[in-house]
């Protein structure tokens, strides 16, 4: 019953949309009726155009996120396990953390063109900090009492890391990964809106140039749907593989 409450507001918006379209109180050129949006969705799906753009965007998201994890996670572990490195790295990260990834798109296009490398670079810039900071904070936040227990049992550095620090840091690491996935999706769409020849963002900007608000709305709804699917799937997967983390990584899910 509690899950059904989440569809109340969408249903109300949809109802108002239907009523506004039927009474022509909504400009149908700017906001087409739901029936036209549905038909456009079916046409784009049947032609394969929508699925092609979705596949390209998803490839970019997961490729960029994987590259981020391969770079940010080991660096975070290195910093978390060697606190003396923090004074050297913190100022640089604080500076870079205040630069929106979208603002780097022009220079990235000059360096890499409008091909895949520039999109992947935007994703890496957007997802690096959630993954790095949550991983590092999780490691640094490990209880000193637990480490002292490890000393009592004669654990070496690797034993402490694998059997104490990483299990304690997992909830924070998972939150960082989940946030990173969300940021990667949003940053990719921004990059595709500015410079791309394929992907959902490109489909939206092309529809804007063709004055096709129905395609724009289909693209926006597709972005929201797949963003939700990615987030929900990651949440369920991590809670299945790591059930002991429980509500600590759900932050809002039931």
Coordinates of C-alpha atoms in Angstrom, one line a residue:
X1 CA 0.0 0.0 0.0
X2 CA 2.8 2.3 0.9
X3 CA 4.4 1.9 -2.6
X4 CA 1.1 2.9 -4.3
X5 CA 1.3 6.3 -2.6
X6 CA 4.2 7.2 -4.9
X7 CA 2.0 7.1 -8.0
X8 CA -0.7 9.4 -6.6
X9 CA 1.0 12.7 -7.7
X10 CA 2.0 11.3 -11.2
X11 CA -1.7 10.2 -11.7
X12 CA -3.0 13.6 -10.7
X13 CA -0.6 15.3 -13.1
X14 CA -1.6 12.9 -15.9
X15 CA -5.3 13.6 -15.2
X16 CA -4.8 17.3 -15.3
X17 CA -2.9 16.9 -18.5
X18 CA -5.7 14.9 -20.1
X19 CA -8.3 17.4 -18.9
X20 CA -6.3 20.4 -20.1
X21 CA -5.7 18.8 -23.5
X22 CA -9.4 17.8 -23.9
X23 CA -10.6 21.3 -23.0
X24 CA -7.9 23.0 -25.0
X25 CA -6.8 25.0 -22.0
X26 CA -3.3 23.8 -22.7
X27 CA -1.5 24.9 -25.8
X28 CA -1.2 21.6 -27.7
X29 CA 1.7 22.9 -29.8
X30 CA 3.8 23.5 -26.7
X31 CA 2.5 20.5 -24.6
X32 CA 1.0 17.9 -26.9
X33 CA -1.8 15.7 -25.6
X34 CA -0.8 12.4 -23.9
X35 CA -2.3 10.4 -26.8
X36 CA 0.2 12.1 -29.2
X37 CA 3.1 11.5 -26.9
X38 CA 2.2 7.8 -26.6
X39 CA 1.9 7.5 -30.4
X40 CA 5.2 9.2 -30.9
X41 CA 6.8 6.8 -28.4
X42 CA 5.3 3.8 -30.3
X43 CA 6.6 5.2 -33.6
X44 CA 10.1 5.9 -32.3
X45 CA 10.2 2.4 -30.7
X46 CA 8.9 0.6 -33.8
X47 CA 11.4 2.4 -36.1
X48 CA 14.3 1.5 -33.7
X49 CA 15.3 5.2 -33.4
X50 CA 14.6 5.4 -29.6
X51 CA 16.2 2.1 -28.8
X52 CA 19.3 3.0 -30.7
X53 CA 19.7 6.3 -28.8
X54 CA 19.0 4.6 -25.5
X55 CA 21.6 1.9 -26.2
X56 CA 24.3 4.5 -27.1
X57 CA 23.6 6.6 -24.0
X58 CA 23.6 3.5 -21.7
X59 CA 26.9 2.4 -23.1
X60 CA 28.4 5.8 -22.4
X61 CA 27.1 5.8 -18.9
X62 CA 28.4 2.4 -17.9
X63 CA 31.7 2.8 -19.7
X64 CA 32.4 6.2 -18.1
X65 CA 31.3 5.0 -14.7
X66 CA 33.6 1.9 -15.0
X67 CA 36.5 4.1 -15.9
X68 CA 35.8 6.3 -12.9
X69 CA 35.7 3.4 -10.5
X70 CA 39.0 2.0 -11.9
X71 CA 40.6 5.4 -11.2
X72 CA 38.8 6.9 -8.2
X73 CA 38.5 3.8 -6.1
X74 CA 42.2 2.8 -5.9
X75 CA 43.1 6.5 -5.3
X76 CA 40.6 6.8 -2.5
X77 CA 41.9 3.6 -0.9
X78 CA 45.5 5.0 -1.2
X79 CA 44.5 8.2 0.5
X80 CA 42.4 6.5 3.1
X81 CA 45.1 4.2 4.1
X82 CA 47.8 6.9 4.0
X83 CA 46.5 9.9 5.8
X84 CA 49.7 11.8 5.3
X85 CA 48.8 12.2 1.6
X86 CA 45.6 14.1 2.4
X87 CA 47.3 17.6 2.8
X88 CA 48.8 17.2 -0.7
X89 CA 45.6 16.1 -2.4
X90 CA 42.8 18.0 -0.5
X91 CA 43.5 21.4 -2.0
X92 CA 43.5 20.1 -5.5
X93 CA 40.3 18.2 -5.0
X94 CA 38.6 21.2 -3.3
X95 CA 39.5 23.3 -6.3
X96 CA 38.4 20.8 -8.9
X97 CA 35.2 19.9 -7.0
X98 CA 33.9 23.5 -7.5
X99 CA 34.2 23.3 -11.3
X100 CA 30.9 22.0 -13.0
X101 CA 31.7 19.3 -15.5
X102 CA 29.5 20.9 -18.0
X103 CA 31.7 24.0 -18.0
X104 CA 34.6 21.8 -19.2
X105 CA 32.7 20.6 -22.3
X106 CA 34.1 23.3 -24.7
X107 CA 37.7 22.5 -23.9
X108 CA 37.1 18.7 -23.9
X109 CA 35.6 19.1 -27.4
X110 CA 38.7 21.0 -28.5
X111 CA 40.9 18.2 -27.1
X112 CA 38.9 15.1 -28.1
X113 CA 36.3 16.3 -30.7
X114 CA 32.6 15.3 -30.4
X115 CA 33.3 11.6 -30.4
X116 CA 33.1 9.2 -27.5
X117 CA 36.2 10.4 -25.6
X118 CA 34.7 13.8 -24.8
X119 CA 31.4 12.3 -23.4
X120 CA 33.4 9.7 -21.3
X121 CA 35.6 12.6 -20.0
X122 CA 32.5 14.5 -18.8
X123 CA 31.1 11.4 -17.1
X124 CA 34.5 10.8 -15.3
X125 CA 34.6 14.4 -14.1
X126 CA 31.0 14.2 -12.8
X127 CA 31.3 10.9 -11.1
X128 CA 34.9 11.1 -9.7
X129 CA 34.1 13.0 -6.5
X130 CA 31.1 11.0 -5.2
X131 CA 33.0 7.7 -5.7
X132 CA 36.3 9.1 -4.3
X133 CA 35.0 11.1 -1.4
X134 CA 32.6 8.4 -0.1
X135 CA 35.2 5.7 -0.4
X136 CA 37.8 7.7 1.3
X137 CA 35.5 8.9 4.1
X138 CA 34.3 5.3 4.6
X139 CA 37.9 4.1 5.1
X140 CA 38.9 7.1 7.3
X141 CA 35.8 6.6 9.4
X142 CA 36.6 3.1 10.4
X143 CA 36.4 2.7 14.2
X144 CA 39.8 2.8 16.0
X145 CA 38.4 0.3 18.5
X146 CA 37.9 -2.2 15.7
X147 CA 41.5 -1.7 14.5
X148 CA 42.7 -2.1 18.1
X149 CA 40.8 -5.4 18.2
X150 CA 42.7 -6.4 15.1
X151 CA 46.0 -5.6 16.8
X152 CA 45.0 -7.9 19.7
X153 CA 44.4 -10.8 17.2
X154 CA 47.7 -10.1 15.5
X155 CA 46.3 -8.8 12.2
X156 CA 48.7 -7.5 9.7
X157 CA 47.9 -4.4 7.4
X158 CA 46.2 -6.5 4.7
X159 CA 44.1 -8.4 7.3
X160 CA 43.0 -5.1 8.8
X161 CA 42.1 -3.7 5.4
X162 CA 40.2 -6.8 4.1
X163 CA 38.6 -7.9 7.3
X164 CA 37.9 -4.7 9.2
X165 CA 38.3 -1.5 7.2
X166 CA 36.5 -2.6 3.9
X167 CA 33.5 -4.2 5.6
X168 CA 33.1 -1.1 7.8
X169 CA 33.4 1.2 4.7
X170 CA 31.1 -0.7 2.4
X171 CA 27.9 1.2 3.2
X172 CA 29.7 4.5 2.4
X173 CA 31.3 3.1 -0.7
X174 CA 28.0 1.8 -2.0
X175 CA 26.4 5.2 -1.5
X176 CA 29.2 6.8 -3.5
X177 CA 28.8 4.3 -6.3
X178 CA 25.0 4.9 -6.4
X179 CA 25.4 8.7 -6.4
X180 CA 28.1 8.3 -9.1
X181 CA 25.8 6.3 -11.3
X182 CA 23.1 9.0 -11.0
X183 CA 25.6 11.8 -11.7
X184 CA 26.9 9.9 -14.8
X185 CA 23.5 9.7 -16.3
X186 CA 22.7 13.4 -15.7
X187 CA 26.1 14.6 -16.9
X188 CA 26.0 12.5 -20.0
X189 CA 22.6 13.9 -21.1
X190 CA 24.1 17.4 -20.6
X191 CA 27.0 16.5 -22.8
X192 CA 24.8 15.0 -25.5
X193 CA 22.6 18.1 -25.5
X194 CA 25.7 20.3 -26.3
X195 CA 27.8 18.2 -28.6
X196 CA 26.8 14.8 -29.9
X197 CA 25.5 13.0 -33.0
X198 CA 23.7 10.3 -31.1
X199 CA 22.1 9.5 -27.8
X200 CA 19.0 10.6 -25.9
X201 CA 20.3 14.2 -25.4
X202 CA 21.0 14.5 -29.1
X203 CA 17.5 13.2 -29.9
X204 CA 16.1 16.0 -27.7
X205 CA 18.1 18.8 -29.2
X206 CA 17.4 17.6 -32.7
X207 CA 13.7 17.5 -31.9
X208 CA 13.9 21.1 -30.6
X209 CA 15.4 22.2 -33.9
X210 CA 12.6 20.4 -35.8
X211 CA 10.0 21.9 -33.5
X212 CA 8.8 18.5 -32.3
X213 CA 7.8 18.9 -28.6
X214 CA 6.3 15.4 -28.6
X215 CA 9.8 13.9 -29.3
X216 CA 11.3 16.2 -26.6
X217 CA 8.8 15.0 -24.0
X218 CA 9.4 11.4 -25.0
X219 CA 13.1 11.9 -24.5
X220 CA 12.6 13.6 -21.1
X221 CA 10.4 10.9 -19.9
X222 CA 12.8 8.3 -21.2
X223 CA 15.7 9.9 -19.3
X224 CA 13.7 9.9 -16.0
X225 CA 12.5 6.3 -16.5
X226 CA 16.0 4.9 -17.2
X227 CA 17.5 7.0 -14.5
X228 CA 15.1 5.5 -12.1
X229 CA 15.6 1.9 -13.4
X230 CA 19.4 2.3 -13.0
X231 CA 19.2 3.6 -9.5
X232 CA 16.5 1.1 -8.4
X233 CA 18.4 -1.8 -9.9
X234 CA 21.7 -0.8 -8.2
X235 CA 19.9 -0.5 -4.9
X236 CA 18.3 -3.9 -5.1
X237 CA 21.5 -5.5 -6.4
X238 CA 23.6 -4.2 -3.5
X239 CA 21.0 -5.0 -0.9
X240 CA 20.8 -8.6 -2.3
X241 CA 24.6 -9.1 -2.5
X242 CA 25.3 -7.2 0.8
X243 CA 22.2 -7.8 2.9
X244 CA 24.0 -6.9 6.2
X245 CA 24.2 -3.3 5.1
X246 CA 20.4 -3.1 5.2
X247 CA 18.8 0.3 5.5
X248 CA 22.2 2.0 5.8
X249 CA 22.5 2.3 2.0
X250 CA 18.8 2.8 1.2
X251 CA 18.5 6.4 2.1
X252 CA 14.8 6.7 1.3
X253 CA 13.9 3.4 -0.2
X254 CA 11.7 1.0 1.7

